[in-house]
CSV table of C-alpha atoms in Angstrom, one decimal:
chain,number,residue,atom,x,y,z
R,25,MET,CA,53.4,-30.9,-28.7
R,26,ASN,CA,56.8,-30.7,-27.0
R,27,TRP,CA,59.1,-33.2,-28.7
R,28,SER,CA,61.5,-33.3,-25.7
R,29,GLU,CA,58.7,-34.8,-23.5
R,30,LYS,CA,58.4,-38.0,-25.6
R,31,ARG,CA,59.9,-41.1,-24.0
R,32,LEU,CA,57.7,-43.9,-25.2
R,33,PHE,CA,57.3,-44.6,-28.9
R,34,LEU,CA,54.5,-46.9,-30.1
R,35,LEU,CA,55.4,-48.0,-33.6
R,36,ASP,CA,53.4,-49.7,-36.4
R,37,LEU,CA,55.5,-52.1,-38.4
R,38,ASP,CA,54.3,-52.7,-42.0
R,39,GLY,CA,54.7,-49.5,-43.9
R,40,THR,CA,56.2,-47.6,-41.0
R,41,ILE,CA,59.4,-49.5,-39.9
R,42,TYR,CA,59.7,-51.9,-42.9
R,43,LEU,CA,58.2,-53.1,-46.2
R,44,GLU,CA,58.6,-56.9,-46.4
R,45,GLU,CA,62.3,-57.5,-46.0
R,46,GLU,CA,63.5,-53.9,-46.3
R,47,LEU,CA,63.8,-51.3,-43.5
R,48,LEU,CA,62.3,-48.0,-44.4
R,49,PRO,CA,64.5,-44.8,-44.4
R,50,GLY,CA,65.5,-43.7,-41.0
R,51,ALA,CA,64.0,-46.7,-39.1
R,52,ALA,CA,67.3,-48.2,-37.9
R,53,ALA,CA,68.7,-44.8,-36.8
R,54,PHE,CA,65.4,-43.9,-35.1
R,55,LEU,CA,65.3,-47.1,-33.0
R,56,ALA,CA,69.0,-46.8,-32.1
R,57,TRP,CA,68.4,-43.1,-31.0
R,58,VAL,CA,65.5,-44.1,-28.7
R,59,ARG,CA,67.6,-46.7,-26.9
R,60,GLU,CA,70.7,-44.5,-26.7
R,61,THR,CA,68.6,-41.6,-25.1
R,62,GLY,CA,67.0,-43.9,-22.5
R,63,GLY,CA,63.5,-44.1,-24.1
R,64,GLN,CA,61.5,-47.2,-24.9
R,65,TYR,CA,59.6,-48.4,-28.0
R,66,ARG,CA,56.9,-50.9,-28.5
R,67,PHE,CA,55.9,-52.4,-31.8
R,68,LEU,CA,52.1,-52.2,-32.1
R,69,THR,CA,50.9,-54.2,-35.1
R,70,ASN,CA,47.5,-55.3,-36.3
R,71,ASN,CA,49.2,-58.1,-38.3
R,72,SER,CA,47.9,-61.3,-36.8
R,73,SER,CA,49.2,-63.6,-39.5
R,74,ARG,CA,52.4,-64.4,-37.5
R,75,GLY,CA,53.3,-64.7,-33.9
R,76,VAL,CA,55.7,-62.6,-31.8
R,77,ASP,CA,58.5,-65.2,-32.3
R,78,ALA,CA,58.2,-64.7,-36.1
R,79,GLY,CA,58.2,-60.9,-35.6
R,80,LEU,CA,61.2,-61.1,-33.3
R,81,GLU,CA,63.1,-63.3,-35.8
R,82,LYS,CA,62.3,-60.8,-38.6
R,83,MET,CA,63.6,-57.8,-36.6
R,84,HIS,CA,66.8,-59.6,-35.8
R,85,ARG,CA,67.2,-60.6,-39.5
R,86,LEU,CA,66.8,-56.9,-40.4
R,87,GLY,CA,69.5,-56.0,-37.8
R,88,VAL,CA,67.0,-54.4,-35.3
R,89,PRO,CA,67.6,-55.0,-31.6
R,90,ALA,CA,64.3,-56.2,-30.2
R,91,GLU,CA,63.0,-58.4,-27.3
R,92,ARG,CA,59.6,-60.2,-26.9
R,93,LYS,CA,58.5,-57.4,-24.5
R,94,ASP,CA,58.8,-54.9,-27.3
R,95,PHE,CA,55.9,-56.4,-29.2
R,96,LEU,CA,52.1,-55.8,-28.7
R,97,THR,CA,50.1,-57.4,-31.4
R,98,ALA,CA,46.5,-57.7,-32.5
R,99,VAL,CA,46.6,-61.3,-31.1
R,100,GLU,CA,47.4,-60.0,-27.6
R,101,ALA,CA,44.6,-57.4,-27.9
R,102,THR,CA,42.3,-60.1,-29.1
R,103,VAL,CA,43.2,-62.4,-26.2
R,104,HIS,CA,42.7,-59.5,-23.8
R,105,TYR,CA,39.3,-58.7,-25.3
R,106,LEU,CA,38.1,-62.3,-25.3
R,107,ARG,CA,39.1,-62.8,-21.7
R,108,THR,CA,37.5,-59.6,-20.5
R,109,ARG,CA,34.5,-59.1,-22.7
R,110,ARG,CA,33.4,-62.6,-23.8
R,111,SER,CA,32.1,-65.7,-21.9
R,112,PRO,CA,34.6,-68.5,-21.0
R,113,ALA,CA,32.0,-70.8,-22.5
R,114,ASP,CA,32.3,-69.3,-26.0
R,115,VAL,CA,33.4,-71.5,-28.9
R,116,TYR,CA,35.2,-69.9,-31.8
R,117,TYR,CA,35.7,-70.5,-35.5
R,118,ALA,CA,38.8,-68.6,-36.6
R,119,VAL,CA,39.4,-67.3,-40.2
R,120,GLY,CA,43.1,-66.9,-39.7
R,121,THR,CA,46.5,-68.5,-40.2
R,122,GLU,CA,47.6,-71.6,-38.4
R,123,SER,CA,49.9,-69.3,-36.3
R,124,PHE,CA,46.9,-67.2,-35.3
R,125,ARG,CA,44.8,-70.3,-34.4
R,126,ARG,CA,47.7,-71.8,-32.4
R,127,GLN,CA,48.1,-68.7,-30.3
R,128,LEU,CA,44.4,-68.6,-29.5
R,129,ARG,CA,44.5,-72.3,-28.4
R,130,GLU,CA,47.6,-71.7,-26.3
R,131,ALA,CA,45.8,-68.9,-24.6
R,132,GLY,CA,43.1,-71.4,-23.6
R,133,PHE,CA,40.3,-70.6,-26.1
R,134,ASP,CA,38.0,-73.3,-27.6
R,135,LEU,CA,38.4,-73.4,-31.4
R,136,ARG,CA,36.7,-75.5,-34.0
R,137,GLU,CA,38.0,-76.5,-37.4
R,138,GLY,CA,34.7,-76.4,-39.1
R,139,PRO,CA,31.1,-74.9,-38.9
R,140,ASP,CA,30.2,-77.0,-35.8
R,141,ASP,CA,26.8,-76.4,-34.2
R,142,ASP,CA,28.3,-75.2,-30.9
R,143,VAL,CA,30.3,-72.3,-32.4
R,144,THR,CA,29.2,-69.0,-30.8
R,145,ALA,CA,31.5,-66.6,-32.7
R,146,VAL,CA,33.4,-66.2,-35.9
R,147,LEU,CA,36.8,-64.5,-35.4
R,148,THR,CA,38.4,-63.1,-38.5
R,149,ALA,CA,42.0,-62.0,-38.9
R,150,PHE,CA,44.6,-61.2,-41.5
R,151,ASP,CA,44.7,-64.6,-43.1
R,152,THR,CA,47.5,-65.1,-45.6
R,153,GLU,CA,46.3,-68.7,-45.9
R,154,LEU,CA,42.7,-67.8,-46.8
R,155,THR,CA,40.6,-70.4,-48.6
R,156,TYR,CA,37.1,-70.3,-50.0
R,157,GLU,CA,36.2,-73.0,-47.6
R,158,LYS,CA,37.0,-70.8,-44.6
R,159,VAL,CA,34.9,-68.0,-46.1
R,160,GLU,CA,32.0,-70.4,-46.7
R,161,ASN,CA,32.2,-71.8,-43.2
R,162,ALA,CA,32.1,-68.3,-41.7
R,163,CYS,CA,29.1,-67.4,-43.8
R,164,ARG,CA,27.3,-70.6,-42.6
R,165,LEU,CA,28.0,-69.8,-39.0
R,166,LEU,CA,26.9,-66.1,-39.3
R,167,SER,CA,23.7,-67.2,-41.0
R,168,ARG,CA,23.0,-69.3,-37.9
R,169,GLY,CA,23.4,-66.3,-35.6
R,170,ALA,CA,27.1,-66.6,-34.5
R,171,ASP,CA,28.7,-63.3,-33.4
R,172,PHE,CA,31.1,-61.7,-35.9
R,173,LEU,CA,34.4,-60.5,-34.5
R,174,ALA,CA,37.6,-59.4,-36.2
R,175,THR,CA,41.1,-58.5,-35.1
R,176,ASN,CA,41.4,-55.2,-37.1
R,177,PRO,CA,39.8,-53.1,-39.9
R,178,ASP,CA,42.9,-52.6,-42.0
R,179,LEU,CA,41.9,-53.0,-45.7
R,180,ALA,CA,45.3,-53.5,-47.2
R,181,CYS,CA,48.8,-54.6,-46.1
R,182,PRO,CA,51.6,-52.7,-47.9
R,183,THR,CA,54.2,-54.7,-49.8
R,184,LEU,CA,57.1,-53.8,-52.1
R,185,PHE,CA,54.9,-54.1,-55.2
R,186,GLY,CA,51.8,-52.4,-53.7
R,187,PHE,CA,49.1,-53.8,-51.4
R,188,ILE,CA,47.5,-57.1,-50.6
R,189,PRO,CA,44.1,-57.7,-48.9
R,190,ASP,CA,44.2,-57.3,-45.1
R,191,CYS,CA,41.7,-58.3,-42.4
R,192,GLY,CA,39.3,-55.5,-43.3
R,193,ALA,CA,39.1,-56.6,-46.9
R,194,ILE,CA,38.5,-60.2,-45.9
R,195,CYS,CA,35.7,-59.0,-43.5
R,196,GLN,CA,34.1,-57.1,-46.3
R,197,LEU,CA,34.0,-60.2,-48.5
R,198,ILE,CA,32.3,-62.1,-45.7
R,199,ALA,CA,30.0,-59.2,-44.7
R,200,HIS,CA,28.7,-58.6,-48.2
R,201,ALA,CA,27.8,-62.3,-48.5
R,202,ALA,CA,26.4,-62.8,-44.9
R,203,GLY,CA,24.8,-59.4,-44.4
R,204,ARG,CA,26.6,-59.0,-41.1
R,205,THR,CA,29.0,-56.3,-39.8
R,206,PRO,CA,32.0,-57.3,-37.6
R,207,GLU,CA,33.0,-55.9,-34.3
R,208,PHE,CA,36.7,-54.9,-34.5
R,209,ILE,CA,39.2,-55.5,-31.7
R,210,GLY,CA,42.7,-54.1,-32.6
R,211,LYS,CA,43.7,-50.6,-33.7
R,212,PRO,CA,41.9,-48.2,-33.8
R,213,GLU,CA,40.6,-49.4,-30.4
R,214,PRO,CA,42.9,-48.0,-27.7
R,215,THR,CA,43.5,-51.4,-26.0
R,216,MET,CA,47.1,-51.9,-27.3
R,217,ILE,CA,48.1,-48.4,-26.3
R,218,ARG,CA,46.6,-48.8,-22.8
R,219,LEU,CA,48.4,-52.1,-22.4
R,220,ALA,CA,51.7,-50.4,-23.4
R,221,LEU,CA,51.2,-47.5,-20.9
R,222,GLU,CA,50.4,-50.1,-18.2
R,223,GLN,CA,53.5,-52.1,-19.0
R,224,THR,CA,55.9,-49.2,-19.1
R,225,GLY,CA,54.5,-46.8,-16.6
R,226,TYR,CA,54.7,-43.8,-19.0
R,227,ALA,CA,52.0,-41.2,-19.1
R,228,PRO,CA,50.0,-40.3,-22.3
R,229,ALA,CA,51.9,-37.0,-22.5
R,230,GLN,CA,55.2,-38.9,-22.8
R,231,THR,CA,53.9,-41.1,-25.5
R,232,LEU,CA,53.9,-40.8,-29.3
R,233,MET,CA,52.0,-43.2,-31.6
R,234,VAL,CA,53.6,-43.5,-35.1
R,235,GLY,CA,52.1,-45.2,-38.1
R,236,ASP,CA,51.2,-45.0,-41.8
R,237,ARG,CA,47.4,-45.5,-41.5
R,238,LEU,CA,44.9,-42.8,-40.5
R,239,TYR,CA,42.0,-45.1,-39.6
R,240,THR,CA,43.9,-47.5,-37.5
R,241,ASP,CA,47.3,-46.2,-36.2
R,242,ILE,CA,46.4,-42.5,-35.9
R,243,ALA,CA,42.8,-43.1,-34.8
R,244,CYS,CA,44.2,-45.5,-32.1
R,245,GLY,CA,46.4,-42.7,-30.8
R,246,VAL,CA,43.5,-40.2,-30.8
R,247,ASN,CA,41.2,-42.7,-29.1
R,248,ALA,CA,43.9,-43.3,-26.4
R,249,GLY,CA,44.6,-39.6,-25.9
R,250,VAL,CA,48.2,-39.6,-27.1
R,251,ASP,CA,50.0,-37.5,-29.7
R,252,THR,CA,50.4,-39.1,-33.2
R,253,ALA,CA,52.8,-38.9,-36.1
R,254,LEU,CA,51.8,-40.1,-39.6
R,255,VAL,CA,54.6,-41.3,-41.8
R,256,LEU,CA,54.1,-41.2,-45.6
R,257,THR,CA,55.8,-44.5,-46.3
R,258,GLY,CA,52.8,-46.7,-46.4
R,259,GLU,CA,49.1,-46.3,-47.1
R,260,ALA,CA,48.0,-42.7,-46.2
R,261,THR,CA,49.0,-39.5,-48.0
R,262,ALA,CA,49.1,-35.9,-46.9
R,263,ALA,CA,46.0,-35.3,-48.8
R,264,ASP,CA,44.2,-38.1,-46.9
R,265,ALA,CA,45.3,-36.5,-43.6
R,266,ALA,CA,43.9,-33.1,-44.6
R,267,VAL,CA,40.4,-34.5,-44.7
R,268,SER,CA,40.7,-37.2,-42.0
R,269,ALA,CA,38.3,-37.3,-39.1
R,270,THR,CA,41.3,-38.2,-36.9
R,271,PRO,CA,44.1,-36.0,-38.2
R,272,PRO,CA,47.6,-36.7,-36.9
R,273,THR,CA,49.5,-34.3,-34.6
R,274,VAL,CA,52.3,-34.2,-37.1
R,275,ILE,CA,53.0,-35.5,-40.6
R,276,CYS,CA,56.5,-36.8,-41.5
R,277,ARG,CA,58.0,-37.9,-44.8
R,278,ASP,CA,59.5,-41.0,-43.1
R,279,MET,CA,61.1,-42.1,-39.8
R,280,ALA,CA,64.2,-40.1,-40.7
R,281,GLU,CA,62.3,-36.8,-40.7
R,282,LEU,CA,60.6,-37.9,-37.4
R,283,LEU,CA,64.0,-38.4,-35.9
R,284,GLU,CA,65.1,-35.0,-37.0
R,285,HIS,CA,62.2,-33.4,-35.1
R,286,LEU,CA,62.9,-35.4,-32.0
R,287,GLN,CA,66.6,-34.5,-32.0
R,288,SER,CA,65.8,-30.8,-32.4
R,289,GLY,CA,63.7,-31.0,-29.3
R,290,CYS,CA,61.5,-28.1,-30.4
R,291,ARG,CA,57.9,-27.5,-29.6
R,292,LEU,CA,55.5,-28.1,-32.4
């Protein structure tokens, strides 16, 4: 990999750029360098619990320059999937936050608040407002034959104290009870990367996917045919990468070390 070729940087957020309300080492300097050298970055996140406005507000609160166009989320990937792969007549029950459900309604999808008879698919997301009632409703619908969709397979979301259950863990809870396996939409599916390439006009060879998870961030890059960098500030370890079915192109301690590689401009 030639570091000097990279102009588009696709960045995971939780565990890569920040943990809760703290920027991770080197993140601010990395983002500033990309802008100063004429490159572009996009934040690719599987976190569907909040909308782009909330993400934008958080980045500004952390002192990071960002615009709406800089974000590509699992919600956008889900909207793209539902519009291109599902029937306009589908009716959904969403296990997700109010923000997630509102974004789906604003995109024109038909959602129900309970296990109504006309629901054709259960759509599960990272739900920080999860209740047992939502889980029960999902199981009822799946037992009737509704399709089982989910935004992303992430098992845990990193926090300052450790990890909390993400969409993948919520799906496992439902799957074990209902005996059904979900179809995942976000990373590691290549949709978000393809959308980013389409929006920016960059080629795969000019692009680097950066994240802390092997089975979502790095696998997404591999599936999209772009180089990948694993940072060790979140979920995955170097030992995990050594046995991964989708190994990263490079492993970096954090965003600071990644920036050092890019500034050196050497060939890996």
